[in-house]
Amino acid sequence: MPEVRGALEIPLVSSVFHGMRTIQETQPEQATVEGIKDARWVEPMVCTCEHSHSNRPEGSVGCGAFWNLMLTMDPA
Amino acid sequence: MRRVLEPDADDGSGVTIRIKPGPPATHDALLAAQERDRLLRTELSRVRAAATAWRNALAGLLTALIGFSLIKGRSDIGQLTKPGAVAVGSLLLVALICGAIGALSLVRAANGKPSVAPMDKLLSRRVADHIEALGAARALRRGIVLTMVCAALLVGAVAATWYGPGAKRPVLQVTTATVGTICGTVNRVDRGTLLLKTDAGEVVVSLAEALSLQPLTACPEK
């Protein structure tokens, strides 16, 4: 299992510019939280560490680790 | 966004986000995460490139419109009736406002806007770039719409100037050997005679006696 001791910064965003349209990603609950008691979604994550790691393909970043996060959004 | 990454974070919007480990990741999750990372890393440069391309294309469109207006029709709104002149003037004013806001929006999308941020409010570079990219995309859309509206209004103003009702009816100046020169608007032509409405009233002129006929936009001052 790859291991990274440095800090990773992975922004969690609800939309991203994609050509001439902005993609709303796959969490409809995330965009409209009002009135939703329990908005949950799974966010796939990949290590984006830029330190050197053995056997990493040329031109790529990361240590090879990937995982899922479960995010739960609760209105106050 | 740093706050979001902390468990049980409240970003000030009254929404609490809780983070915990998700289900085991598959190869599809890896591909999805890599694609999201790629899109985010290139987001700002992609929106800037799109804005630059749109700015150049729309500048070309407006330049083509100038060439289009070289095909001359009526070019002075003073020759229109007063309501027509007001309508054309309003179109030009709205076109100017739309064009100015649209151009500034396109420049803002392509180049960003100067800003000074207090150090304690600084976001990480990736988050700041994402926020700027979304702002640039909004400015790009606004710029495209307003520039197209500006072009449409300019075409409408040119068309209204060309084909709108004229302020004055054309007049006809007739010279005869017996009566001399008479100028006025044509009321009727009937059995070889011409009924002209002049400042002195209606005058009937025999076309057989006419030495010259000259259409004018206005009668010469006496």
PDB file of C-alpha atoms in Angstrom:
ATOM      1  CA  MET A   1       0.000   0.000   0.000  1.00  0.00           C
ATOM      2  CA  PRO A   2       1.521   3.363  -0.991  1.00  0.00           C
ATOM      3  CA  GLU A   3       2.047   5.812   1.783  1.00  0.00           C
ATOM      4  CA  VAL A   4       2.399   9.574   1.724  1.00  0.00           C
ATOM      5  CA  ARG A   5       3.596  11.508   4.741  1.00  0.00           C
ATOM      6  CA  GLY A   6       3.020  14.973   3.233  1.00  0.00           C
ATOM      7  CA  ALA A   7      -0.261  16.888   3.209  1.00  0.00           C
ATOM      8  CA  LEU A   8      -2.563  16.511   0.249  1.00  0.00           C
ATOM      9  CA  GLU A   9      -4.867  19.246  -0.965  1.00  0.00           C
ATOM     10  CA  ILE A  10      -7.840  18.002  -2.968  1.00  0.00           C
ATOM     11  CA  PRO A  11     -10.594  20.581  -3.536  1.00  0.00           C
ATOM     12  CA  LEU A  12     -14.139  19.239  -3.328  1.00  0.00           C
ATOM     13  CA  VAL A  13     -16.194  21.207  -5.812  1.00  0.00           C
ATOM     14  CA  SER A  14     -19.731  20.847  -7.116  1.00  0.00           C
ATOM     15  CA  SER A  15     -19.094  22.041 -10.676  1.00  0.00           C
ATOM     16  CA  VAL A  16     -16.223  22.503 -13.082  1.00  0.00           C
ATOM     17  CA  PHE A  17     -15.775  24.361 -16.373  1.00  0.00           C
ATOM     18  CA  HIS A  18     -15.902  21.893 -19.233  1.00  0.00           C
ATOM     19  CA  GLY A  19     -15.766  23.430 -22.698  1.00  0.00           C
ATOM     20  CA  MET A  20     -18.652  25.802 -23.070  1.00  0.00           C
ATOM     21  CA  ARG A  21     -20.740  24.235 -20.358  1.00  0.00           C
ATOM     22  CA  THR A  22     -20.149  23.892 -16.716  1.00  0.00           C
ATOM     23  CA  ILE A  23     -20.621  20.361 -15.484  1.00  0.00           C
ATOM     24  CA  GLN A  24     -22.680  19.976 -12.381  1.00  0.00           C
ATOM     25  CA  GLU A  25     -21.240  16.870 -10.911  1.00  0.00           C
ATOM     26  CA  THR A  26     -23.205  13.977  -9.684  1.00  0.00           C
ATOM     27  CA  GLN A  27     -24.434  15.259  -6.374  1.00  0.00           C
ATOM     28  CA  PRO A  28     -27.776  16.981  -6.949  1.00  0.00           C
ATOM     29  CA  GLU A  29     -28.298  17.211  -3.242  1.00  0.00           C
ATOM     30  CA  GLN A  30     -25.091  19.159  -2.929  1.00  0.00           C
ATOM     31  CA  ALA A  31     -26.353  22.005  -5.053  1.00  0.00           C
ATOM     32  CA  THR A  32     -29.593  22.531  -3.155  1.00  0.00           C
ATOM     33  CA  VAL A  33     -29.234  21.735   0.461  1.00  0.00           C
ATOM     34  CA  GLU A  34     -32.174  23.691   1.766  1.00  0.00           C
ATOM     35  CA  GLY A  35     -34.822  21.405   3.131  1.00  0.00           C
ATOM     36  CA  ILE A  36     -32.692  18.304   2.714  1.00  0.00           C
ATOM     37  CA  LYS A  37     -32.099  16.603   6.004  1.00  0.00           C
ATOM     38  CA  ASP A  38     -29.427  14.185   4.934  1.00  0.00           C
ATOM     39  CA  ALA A  39     -27.608  14.885   1.641  1.00  0.00           C
ATOM     40  CA  ARG A  40     -24.904  12.279   1.104  1.00  0.00           C
ATOM     41  CA  TRP A  41     -22.585  11.409  -1.712  1.00  0.00           C
ATOM     42  CA  VAL A  42     -19.466   9.426  -2.367  1.00  0.00           C
ATOM     43  CA  GLU A  43     -16.445  11.400  -3.554  1.00  0.00           C
ATOM     44  CA  PRO A  44     -13.724   9.401  -5.337  1.00  0.00           C
ATOM     45  CA  MET A  45     -10.255  10.600  -4.381  1.00  0.00           C
ATOM     46  CA  VAL A  46      -6.818   9.976  -5.802  1.00  0.00           C
ATOM     47  CA  CYS A  47      -3.463  10.800  -4.309  1.00  0.00           C
ATOM     48  CA  THR A  48      -1.982  13.856  -6.018  1.00  0.00           C
ATOM     49  CA  CYS A  49       1.275  13.914  -4.124  1.00  0.00           C
ATOM     50  CA  GLU A  50       4.053  15.497  -6.195  1.00  0.00           C
ATOM     51  CA  HIS A  51       6.945  13.984  -4.262  1.00  0.00           C
ATOM     52  CA  SER A  52       8.946  11.312  -5.992  1.00  0.00           C
ATOM     53  CA  HIS A  53       7.682   7.731  -5.755  1.00  0.00           C
ATOM     54  CA  SER A  54       9.217   4.614  -7.175  1.00  0.00           C
ATOM     55  CA  ASN A  55       7.699   3.083 -10.318  1.00  0.00           C
ATOM     56  CA  ARG A  56       5.571   6.153 -11.034  1.00  0.00           C
ATOM     57  CA  PRO A  57       4.971   6.638 -14.790  1.00  0.00           C
ATOM     58  CA  GLU A  58       6.733   9.579 -16.388  1.00  0.00           C
ATOM     59  CA  GLY A  59       4.679  12.778 -16.392  1.00  0.00           C
ATOM     60  CA  SER A  60       2.141  11.673 -13.825  1.00  0.00           C
ATOM     61  CA  VAL A  61       1.637  12.697 -10.218  1.00  0.00           C
ATOM     62  CA  GLY A  62       0.508  10.861  -7.128  1.00  0.00           C
ATOM     63  CA  CYS A  63       1.593   7.841  -5.167  1.00  0.00           C
ATOM     64  CA  GLY A  64      -0.945   5.457  -6.663  1.00  0.00           C
ATOM     65  CA  ALA A  65      -3.383   5.448  -3.751  1.00  0.00           C
ATOM     66  CA  PHE A  66      -7.081   6.018  -4.369  1.00  0.00           C
ATOM     67  CA  TRP A  67     -10.075   5.789  -2.106  1.00  0.00           C
ATOM     68  CA  ASN A  68     -13.638   6.960  -1.564  1.00  0.00           C
ATOM     69  CA  LEU A  69     -14.944   9.503   0.910  1.00  0.00           C
ATOM     70  CA  MET A  70     -18.493   9.595   2.179  1.00  0.00           C
ATOM     71  CA  LEU A  71     -19.640  13.193   2.594  1.00  0.00           C
ATOM     72  CA  THR A  72     -22.785  14.061   4.478  1.00  0.00           C
ATOM     73  CA  MET A  73     -24.237  17.541   4.330  1.00  0.00           C
ATOM     74  CA  ASP A  74     -26.663  18.610   7.032  1.00  0.00           C
ATOM     75  CA  PRO A  75     -28.504  21.894   7.091  1.00  0.00           C
ATOM     76  CA  ALA A  76     -28.055  23.556  10.447  1.00  0.00           C
TER      77      ALA A  76
ATOM     78  CA  MET B   1     -12.337  24.705   0.901  1.00  0.00           C
ATOM     79  CA  ARG B   2      -9.745  23.884   3.469  1.00  0.00           C
ATOM     80  CA  ARG B   3     -12.491  24.162   6.020  1.00  0.00           C
ATOM     81  CA  VAL B   4     -14.541  21.598   4.139  1.00  0.00           C
ATOM     82  CA  LEU B   5     -11.768  19.110   4.469  1.00  0.00           C
ATOM     83  CA  GLU B   6     -11.996  19.227   8.198  1.00  0.00           C
ATOM     84  CA  PRO B   7     -14.475  16.811   9.739  1.00  0.00           C
ATOM     85  CA  ASP B   8     -17.754  18.312  10.867  1.00  0.00           C
ATOM     86  CA  ALA B   9     -16.889  21.575   9.120  1.00  0.00           C
ATOM     87  CA  ASP B  10     -19.325  24.463   9.010  1.00  0.00           C
ATOM     88  CA  ASP B  11     -18.330  26.929   6.265  1.00  0.00           C
ATOM     89  CA  GLY B  12     -20.456  29.712   7.671  1.00  0.00           C
ATOM     90  CA  SER B  13     -23.417  29.046   5.362  1.00  0.00           C
ATOM     91  CA  GLY B  14     -25.264  27.137   8.046  1.00  0.00           C
ATOM     92  CA  VAL B  15     -24.421  23.803   6.415  1.00  0.00           C
ATOM     93  CA  THR B  16     -22.393  21.162   8.210  1.00  0.00           C
ATOM     94  CA  ILE B  17     -20.355  18.730   6.125  1.00  0.00           C
ATOM     95  CA  ARG B  18     -19.260  15.474   7.721  1.00  0.00           C
ATOM     96  CA  ILE B  19     -16.558  13.373   6.150  1.00  0.00           C
ATOM     97  CA  LYS B  20     -15.920   9.726   6.781  1.00  0.00           C
ATOM     98  CA  PRO B  21     -14.426   6.799   4.854  1.00  0.00           C
ATOM     99  CA  GLY B  22     -16.553   5.674   1.925  1.00  0.00           C
ATOM    100  CA  PRO B  23     -17.046   2.249   0.392  1.00  0.00           C
ATOM    101  CA  PRO B  24     -14.025   0.446  -1.092  1.00  0.00           C
ATOM    102  CA  ALA B  25     -12.797   2.236  -4.216  1.00  0.00           C
ATOM    103  CA  THR B  26     -12.925   0.452  -7.558  1.00  0.00           C
ATOM    104  CA  HIS B  27     -10.976   1.066 -10.755  1.00  0.00           C
ATOM    105  CA  ASP B  28     -13.886   3.238 -11.967  1.00  0.00           C
ATOM    106  CA  ALA B  29     -13.499   5.427  -8.887  1.00  0.00           C
ATOM    107  CA  LEU B  30      -9.802   5.832  -9.723  1.00  0.00           C
ATOM    108  CA  LEU B  31     -10.597   6.906 -13.274  1.00  0.00           C
ATOM    109  CA  ALA B  32     -13.287   9.312 -12.051  1.00  0.00           C
ATOM    110  CA  ALA B  33     -10.958  10.838  -9.486  1.00  0.00           C
ATOM    111  CA  GLN B  34      -8.170  11.221 -12.043  1.00  0.00           C
ATOM    112  CA  GLU B  35     -10.546  12.878 -14.511  1.00  0.00           C
ATOM    113  CA  ARG B  36     -11.814  15.298 -11.857  1.00  0.00           C
ATOM    114  CA  ASP B  37      -8.268  16.145 -10.901  1.00  0.00           C
ATOM    115  CA  ARG B  38      -7.320  16.731 -14.539  1.00  0.00           C
ATOM    116  CA  LEU B  39     -10.345  18.958 -15.143  1.00  0.00           C
ATOM    117  CA  LEU B  40      -9.624  21.003 -12.048  1.00  0.00           C
ATOM    118  CA  ARG B  41      -5.925  21.425 -12.775  1.00  0.00           C
ATOM    119  CA  THR B  42      -6.569  22.687 -16.328  1.00  0.00           C
ATOM    120  CA  GLU B  43      -9.810  24.538 -15.602  1.00  0.00           C
ATOM    121  CA  LEU B  44      -8.516  28.107 -15.500  1.00  0.00           C
ATOM    122  CA  SER B  45      -6.272  27.810 -18.540  1.00  0.00           C
ATOM    123  CA  ARG B  46      -9.121  26.225 -20.522  1.00  0.00           C
ATOM    124  CA  VAL B  47     -11.617  28.956 -19.671  1.00  0.00           C
ATOM    125  CA  ARG B  48      -9.031  31.644 -20.454  1.00  0.00           C
ATOM    126  CA  ALA B  49      -8.324  30.077 -23.852  1.00  0.00           C
ATOM    127  CA  ALA B  50     -12.041  29.834 -24.622  1.00  0.00           C
ATOM    128  CA  ALA B  51     -12.557  33.469 -23.612  1.00  0.00           C
ATOM    129  CA  THR B  52      -9.701  34.626 -25.821  1.00  0.00           C
ATOM    130  CA  ALA B  53     -11.064  32.693 -28.794  1.00  0.00           C
ATOM    131  CA  TRP B  54     -14.580  34.078 -28.277  1.00  0.00           C
ATOM    132  CA  ARG B  55     -13.257  37.619 -27.828  1.00  0.00           C
ATOM    133  CA  ASN B  56     -11.393  37.431 -31.140  1.00  0.00           C
ATOM    134  CA  ALA B  57     -14.333  35.832 -32.962  1.00  0.00           C
ATOM    135  CA  LEU B  58     -16.838  38.410 -31.713  1.00  0.00           C
ATOM    136  CA  ALA B  59     -14.451  41.262 -32.559  1.00  0.00           C
ATOM    137  CA  GLY B  60     -14.345  39.839 -36.093  1.00  0.00           C
ATOM    138  CA  LEU B  61     -18.138  39.725 -36.179  1.00  0.00           C
ATOM    139  CA  LEU B  62     -18.444  43.363 -35.205  1.00  0.00           C
ATOM    140  CA  THR B  63     -15.789  44.313 -37.758  1.00  0.00           C
ATOM    141  CA  ALA B  64     -17.817  42.481 -40.402  1.00  0.00           C
ATOM    142  CA  LEU B  65     -20.857  44.501 -39.347  1.00  0.00           C
ATOM    143  CA  ILE B  66     -18.948  47.701 -40.049  1.00  0.00           C
ATOM    144  CA  GLY B  67     -18.223  46.393 -43.524  1.00  0.00           C
ATOM    145  CA  PHE B  68     -21.901  45.534 -43.905  1.00  0.00           C
ATOM    146  CA  SER B  69     -22.848  49.121 -43.115  1.00  0.00           C
ATOM    147  CA  LEU B  70     -20.642  50.322 -45.970  1.00  0.00           C
ATOM    148  CA  ILE B  71     -23.411  49.209 -48.331  1.00  0.00           C
ATOM    149  CA  LYS B  72     -25.025  52.588 -48.182  1.00  0.00           C
ATOM    150  CA  GLY B  73     -28.634  53.271 -47.530  1.00  0.00           C
ATOM    151  CA  ARG B  74     -29.908  56.247 -45.675  1.00  0.00           C
ATOM    152  CA  SER B  75     -27.238  57.071 -43.118  1.00  0.00           C
ATOM    153  CA  ASP B  76     -28.667  60.093 -41.281  1.00  0.00           C
ATOM    154  CA  ILE B  77     -31.359  59.498 -38.696  1.00  0.00           C
ATOM    155  CA  GLY B  78     -32.288  63.170 -39.145  1.00  0.00           C
ATOM    156  CA  GLN B  79     -33.985  62.080 -42.369  1.00  0.00           C
ATOM    157  CA  LEU B  80     -36.406  59.893 -40.398  1.00  0.00           C
ATOM    158  CA  THR B  81     -39.658  60.913 -38.791  1.00  0.00           C
ATOM    159  CA  LYS B  82     -39.264  61.964 -35.182  1.00  0.00           C
ATOM    160  CA  PRO B  83     -40.609  58.665 -33.715  1.00  0.00           C
ATOM    161  CA  GLY B  84     -38.358  56.766 -36.119  1.00  0.00           C
ATOM    162  CA  ALA B  85     -35.332  58.793 -35.111  1.00  0.00           C
ATOM    163  CA  VAL B  86     -36.113  58.247 -31.417  1.00  0.00           C
ATOM    164  CA  ALA B  87     -36.472  54.492 -31.996  1.00  0.00           C
ATOM    165  CA  VAL B  88     -33.168  54.272 -33.867  1.00  0.00           C
ATOM    166  CA  GLY B  89     -31.447  56.411 -31.256  1.00  0.00           C
ATOM    167  CA  SER B  90     -32.759  54.137 -28.496  1.00  0.00           C
ATOM    168  CA  LEU B  91     -31.555  51.052 -30.366  1.00  0.00           C
ATOM    169  CA  LEU B  92     -28.108  52.590 -30.748  1.00  0.00           C
ATOM    170  CA  LEU B  93     -27.979  53.557 -27.070  1.00  0.00           C
ATOM    171  CA  VAL B  94     -28.939  50.071 -25.874  1.00  0.00           C
ATOM    172  CA  ALA B  95     -26.494  48.569 -28.400  1.00  0.00           C
ATOM    173  CA  LEU B  96     -23.737  50.783 -27.027  1.00  0.00           C
ATOM    174  CA  ILE B  97     -24.472  49.759 -23.425  1.00  0.00           C
ATOM    175  CA  CYS B  98     -24.681  46.052 -24.325  1.00  0.00           C
ATOM    176  CA  GLY B  99     -21.515  46.260 -26.409  1.00  0.00           C
ATOM    177  CA  ALA B 100     -19.555  48.013 -23.681  1.00  0.00           C
ATOM    178  CA  ILE B 101     -20.627  45.596 -20.931  1.00  0.00           C
ATOM    179  CA  GLY B 102     -20.133  42.627 -23.264  1.00  0.00           C
ATOM    180  CA  ALA B 103     -16.638  43.727 -24.263  1.00  0.00           C
ATOM    181  CA  LEU B 104     -15.637  44.325 -20.650  1.00  0.00           C
ATOM    182  CA  SER B 105     -17.035  40.915 -19.691  1.00  0.00           C
ATOM    183  CA  LEU B 106     -15.014  39.222 -22.432  1.00  0.00           C
ATOM    184  CA  VAL B 107     -11.855  41.032 -21.364  1.00  0.00           C
ATOM    185  CA  ARG B 108     -12.538  40.072 -17.754  1.00  0.00           C
ATOM    186  CA  ALA B 109     -13.022  36.431 -18.751  1.00  0.00           C
ATOM    187  CA  ALA B 110      -9.849  36.360 -20.831  1.00  0.00           C
ATOM    188  CA  ASN B 111      -7.594  38.242 -18.430  1.00  0.00           C
ATOM    189  CA  GLY B 112      -9.160  38.205 -14.986  1.00  0.00           C
ATOM    190  CA  LYS B 113      -9.615  41.255 -12.838  1.00  0.00           C
ATOM    191  CA  PRO B 114      -7.101  42.955 -10.590  1.00  0.00           C
ATOM    192  CA  SER B 115      -7.751  42.227  -6.946  1.00  0.00           C
ATOM    193  CA  VAL B 116      -6.050  42.707  -3.646  1.00  0.00           C
ATOM    194  CA  ALA B 117      -6.845  40.188  -0.924  1.00  0.00           C
ATOM    195  CA  PRO B 118      -5.961  40.437   2.742  1.00  0.00           C
ATOM    196  CA  MET B 119      -3.465  37.793   3.734  1.00  0.00           C
ATOM    197  CA  ASP B 120      -5.780  36.206   6.282  1.00  0.00           C
ATOM    198  CA  LYS B 121      -8.408  35.647   3.557  1.00  0.00           C
ATOM    199  CA  LEU B 122      -6.092  33.981   1.058  1.00  0.00           C
ATOM    200  CA  LEU B 123      -7.277  30.666  -0.339  1.00  0.00           C
ATOM    201  CA  SER B 124      -5.041  27.942  -1.627  1.00  0.00           C
ATOM    202  CA  ARG B 125      -3.975  28.361  -5.237  1.00  0.00           C
ATOM    203  CA  ARG B 126      -6.089  25.481  -6.551  1.00  0.00           C
ATOM    204  CA  VAL B 127      -9.253  26.685  -4.833  1.00  0.00           C
ATOM    205  CA  ALA B 128      -8.629  30.296  -5.869  1.00  0.00           C
ATOM    206  CA  ASP B 129      -8.094  29.177  -9.481  1.00  0.00           C
ATOM    207  CA  HIS B 130     -11.335  27.187  -9.406  1.00  0.00           C
ATOM    208  CA  ILE B 131     -13.315  30.168  -8.096  1.00  0.00           C
ATOM    209  CA  GLU B 132     -11.710  32.427 -10.695  1.00  0.00           C
ATOM    210  CA  ALA B 133     -12.480  29.893 -13.445  1.00  0.00           C
ATOM    211  CA  LEU B 134     -16.167  29.812 -12.519  1.00  0.00           C
ATOM    212  CA  GLY B 135     -16.271  33.624 -12.414  1.00  0.00           C
ATOM    213  CA  ALA B 136     -14.538  33.798 -15.793  1.00  0.00           C
ATOM    214  CA  ALA B 137     -17.003  31.289 -17.259  1.00  0.00           C
ATOM    215  CA  ARG B 138     -19.933  33.423 -16.046  1.00  0.00           C
ATOM    216  CA  ALA B 139     -18.308  36.545 -17.511  1.00  0.00           C
ATOM    217  CA  LEU B 140     -17.693  34.701 -20.784  1.00  0.00           C
ATOM    218  CA  ARG B 141     -21.333  33.681 -21.094  1.00  0.00           C
ATOM    219  CA  ARG B 142     -22.500  37.202 -20.236  1.00  0.00           C
ATOM    220  CA  GLY B 143     -20.041  38.676 -22.743  1.00  0.00           C
ATOM    221  CA  ILE B 144     -21.164  36.368 -25.551  1.00  0.00           C
ATOM    222  CA  VAL B 145     -24.859  37.078 -24.989  1.00  0.00           C
ATOM    223  CA  LEU B 146     -24.422  40.850 -24.676  1.00  0.00           C
ATOM    224  CA  THR B 147     -22.135  41.101 -27.693  1.00  0.00           C
ATOM    225  CA  MET B 148     -24.599  39.130 -29.824  1.00  0.00           C
ATOM    226  CA  VAL B 149     -27.433  41.364 -28.584  1.00  0.00           C
ATOM    227  CA  CYS B 150     -25.303  44.397 -29.441  1.00  0.00           C
ATOM    228  CA  ALA B 151     -24.742  43.082 -32.973  1.00  0.00           C
ATOM    229  CA  ALA B 152     -28.457  42.373 -33.426  1.00  0.00           C
ATOM    230  CA  LEU B 153     -29.387  45.847 -32.196  1.00  0.00           C
ATOM    231  CA  LEU B 154     -26.871  47.453 -34.547  1.00  0.00           C
ATOM    232  CA  VAL B 155     -28.343  45.538 -37.492  1.00  0.00           C
ATOM    233  CA  GLY B 156     -31.829  46.599 -36.364  1.00  0.00           C
ATOM    234  CA  ALA B 157     -30.755  50.241 -36.098  1.00  0.00           C
ATOM    235  CA  VAL B 158     -29.194  50.197 -39.568  1.00  0.00           C
ATOM    236  CA  ALA B 159     -32.289  48.501 -41.019  1.00  0.00           C
ATOM    237  CA  ALA B 160     -34.619  50.969 -39.324  1.00  0.00           C
ATOM    238  CA  THR B 161     -32.554  53.850 -40.663  1.00  0.00           C
ATOM    239  CA  TRP B 162     -32.635  52.455 -44.175  1.00  0.00           C
ATOM    240  CA  TYR B 163     -36.252  51.424 -44.338  1.00  0.00           C
ATOM    241  CA  GLY B 164     -37.913  53.613 -41.714  1.00  0.00           C
ATOM    242  CA  PRO B 165     -40.387  56.304 -42.726  1.00  0.00           C
ATOM    243  CA  GLY B 166     -38.778  59.484 -43.998  1.00  0.00           C
ATOM    244  CA  ALA B 167     -39.338  62.768 -42.228  1.00  0.00           C
ATOM    245  CA  LYS B 168     -40.612  64.541 -45.368  1.00  0.00           C
ATOM    246  CA  ARG B 169     -42.283  63.382 -48.528  1.00  0.00           C
ATOM    247  CA  PRO B 170     -40.142  64.003 -51.596  1.00  0.00           C
ATOM    248  CA  VAL B 171     -41.156  67.019 -53.613  1.00  0.00           C
ATOM    249  CA  LEU B 172     -41.253  67.708 -57.331  1.00  0.00           C
ATOM    250  CA  GLN B 173     -40.026  70.893 -58.921  1.00  0.00           C
ATOM    251  CA  VAL B 174     -41.707  71.646 -62.274  1.00  0.00           C
ATOM    252  CA  THR B 175     -40.630  74.360 -64.641  1.00  0.00           C
ATOM    253  CA  THR B 176     -43.044  75.540 -67.334  1.00  0.00           C
ATOM    254  CA  ALA B 177     -42.813  78.320 -69.898  1.00  0.00           C
ATOM    255  CA  THR B 178     -46.038  79.981 -68.786  1.00  0.00           C
ATOM    256  CA  VAL B 179     -46.128  79.636 -64.977  1.00  0.00           C
ATOM    257  CA  GLY B 180     -42.414  79.439 -64.189  1.00  0.00           C
ATOM    258  CA  THR B 181     -41.039  77.174 -61.476  1.00  0.00           C
ATOM    259  CA  ILE B 182     -43.399  75.446 -59.080  1.00  0.00           C
ATOM    260  CA  CYS B 183     -42.359  73.162 -56.252  1.00  0.00           C
ATOM    261  CA  GLY B 184     -44.511  70.959 -54.060  1.00  0.00           C
ATOM    262  CA  THR B 185     -45.598  67.466 -53.189  1.00  0.00           C
ATOM    263  CA  VAL B 186     -47.493  65.470 -55.790  1.00  0.00           C
ATOM    264  CA  ASN B 187     -51.135  64.973 -54.890  1.00  0.00           C
ATOM    265  CA  ARG B 188     -52.437  63.486 -58.078  1.00  0.00           C
ATOM    266  CA  VAL B 189     -51.674  62.923 -61.774  1.00  0.00           C
ATOM    267  CA  ASP B 190     -54.751  62.960 -63.950  1.00  0.00           C
ATOM    268  CA  ARG B 191     -55.272  63.239 -67.756  1.00  0.00           C
ATOM    269  CA  GLY B 192     -51.978  64.935 -68.490  1.00  0.00           C
ATOM    270  CA  THR B 193     -52.130  67.265 -65.522  1.00  0.00           C
ATOM    271  CA  LEU B 194     -50.201  67.272 -62.293  1.00  0.00           C
ATOM    272  CA  LEU B 195     -51.767  68.423 -59.038  1.00  0.00           C
ATOM    273  CA  LEU B 196     -49.046  69.818 -56.801  1.00  0.00           C
ATOM    274  CA  LYS B 197     -49.533  70.885 -53.200  1.00  0.00           C
ATOM    275  CA  THR B 198     -47.394  73.951 -52.688  1.00  0.00           C
ATOM    276  CA  ASP B 199     -47.008  76.472 -49.883  1.00  0.00           C
ATOM    277  CA  ALA B 200     -49.454  78.721 -51.772  1.00  0.00           C
ATOM    278  CA  GLY B 201     -52.031  75.980 -52.142  1.00  0.00           C
ATOM    279  CA  GLU B 202     -52.843  73.401 -54.782  1.00  0.00           C
ATOM    280  CA  VAL B 203     -51.616  74.147 -58.291  1.00  0.00           C
ATOM    281  CA  VAL B 204     -52.549  72.286 -61.462  1.00  0.00           C
ATOM    282  CA  VAL B 205     -49.786  72.049 -64.047  1.00  0.00           C
ATOM    283  CA  SER B 206     -50.126  70.669 -67.543  1.00  0.00           C
ATOM    284  CA  LEU B 207     -47.475  68.104 -68.162  1.00  0.00           C
ATOM    285  CA  ALA B 208     -47.481  69.020 -71.841  1.00  0.00           C
ATOM    286  CA  GLU B 209     -46.184  72.468 -70.891  1.00  0.00           C
ATOM    287  CA  ALA B 210     -43.485  71.185 -68.512  1.00  0.00           C
ATOM    288  CA  LEU B 211     -39.981  72.037 -69.564  1.00  0.00           C
ATOM    289  CA  SER B 212     -38.323  70.099 -66.735  1.00  0.00           C
ATOM    290  CA  LEU B 213     -39.259  67.829 -63.830  1.00  0.00           C
ATOM    291  CA  GLN B 214     -36.862  67.527 -60.923  1.00  0.00           C
ATOM    292  CA  PRO B 215     -37.491  65.437 -57.790  1.00  0.00           C
ATOM    293  CA  LEU B 216     -36.035  66.984 -54.631  1.00  0.00           C
ATOM    294  CA  THR B 217     -35.942  66.124 -50.954  1.00  0.00           C
ATOM    295  CA  ALA B 218     -37.139  69.659 -50.113  1.00  0.00           C
ATOM    296  CA  CYS B 219     -38.242  72.730 -52.011  1.00  0.00           C
ATOM    297  CA  PRO B 220     -35.584  75.424 -52.327  1.00  0.00           C
ATOM    298  CA  GLU B 221     -35.979  78.427 -50.045  1.00  0.00           C
ATOM    299  CA  LYS B 222     -37.510  81.457 -51.775  1.00  0.00           C
TER     300      LYS B 222
END
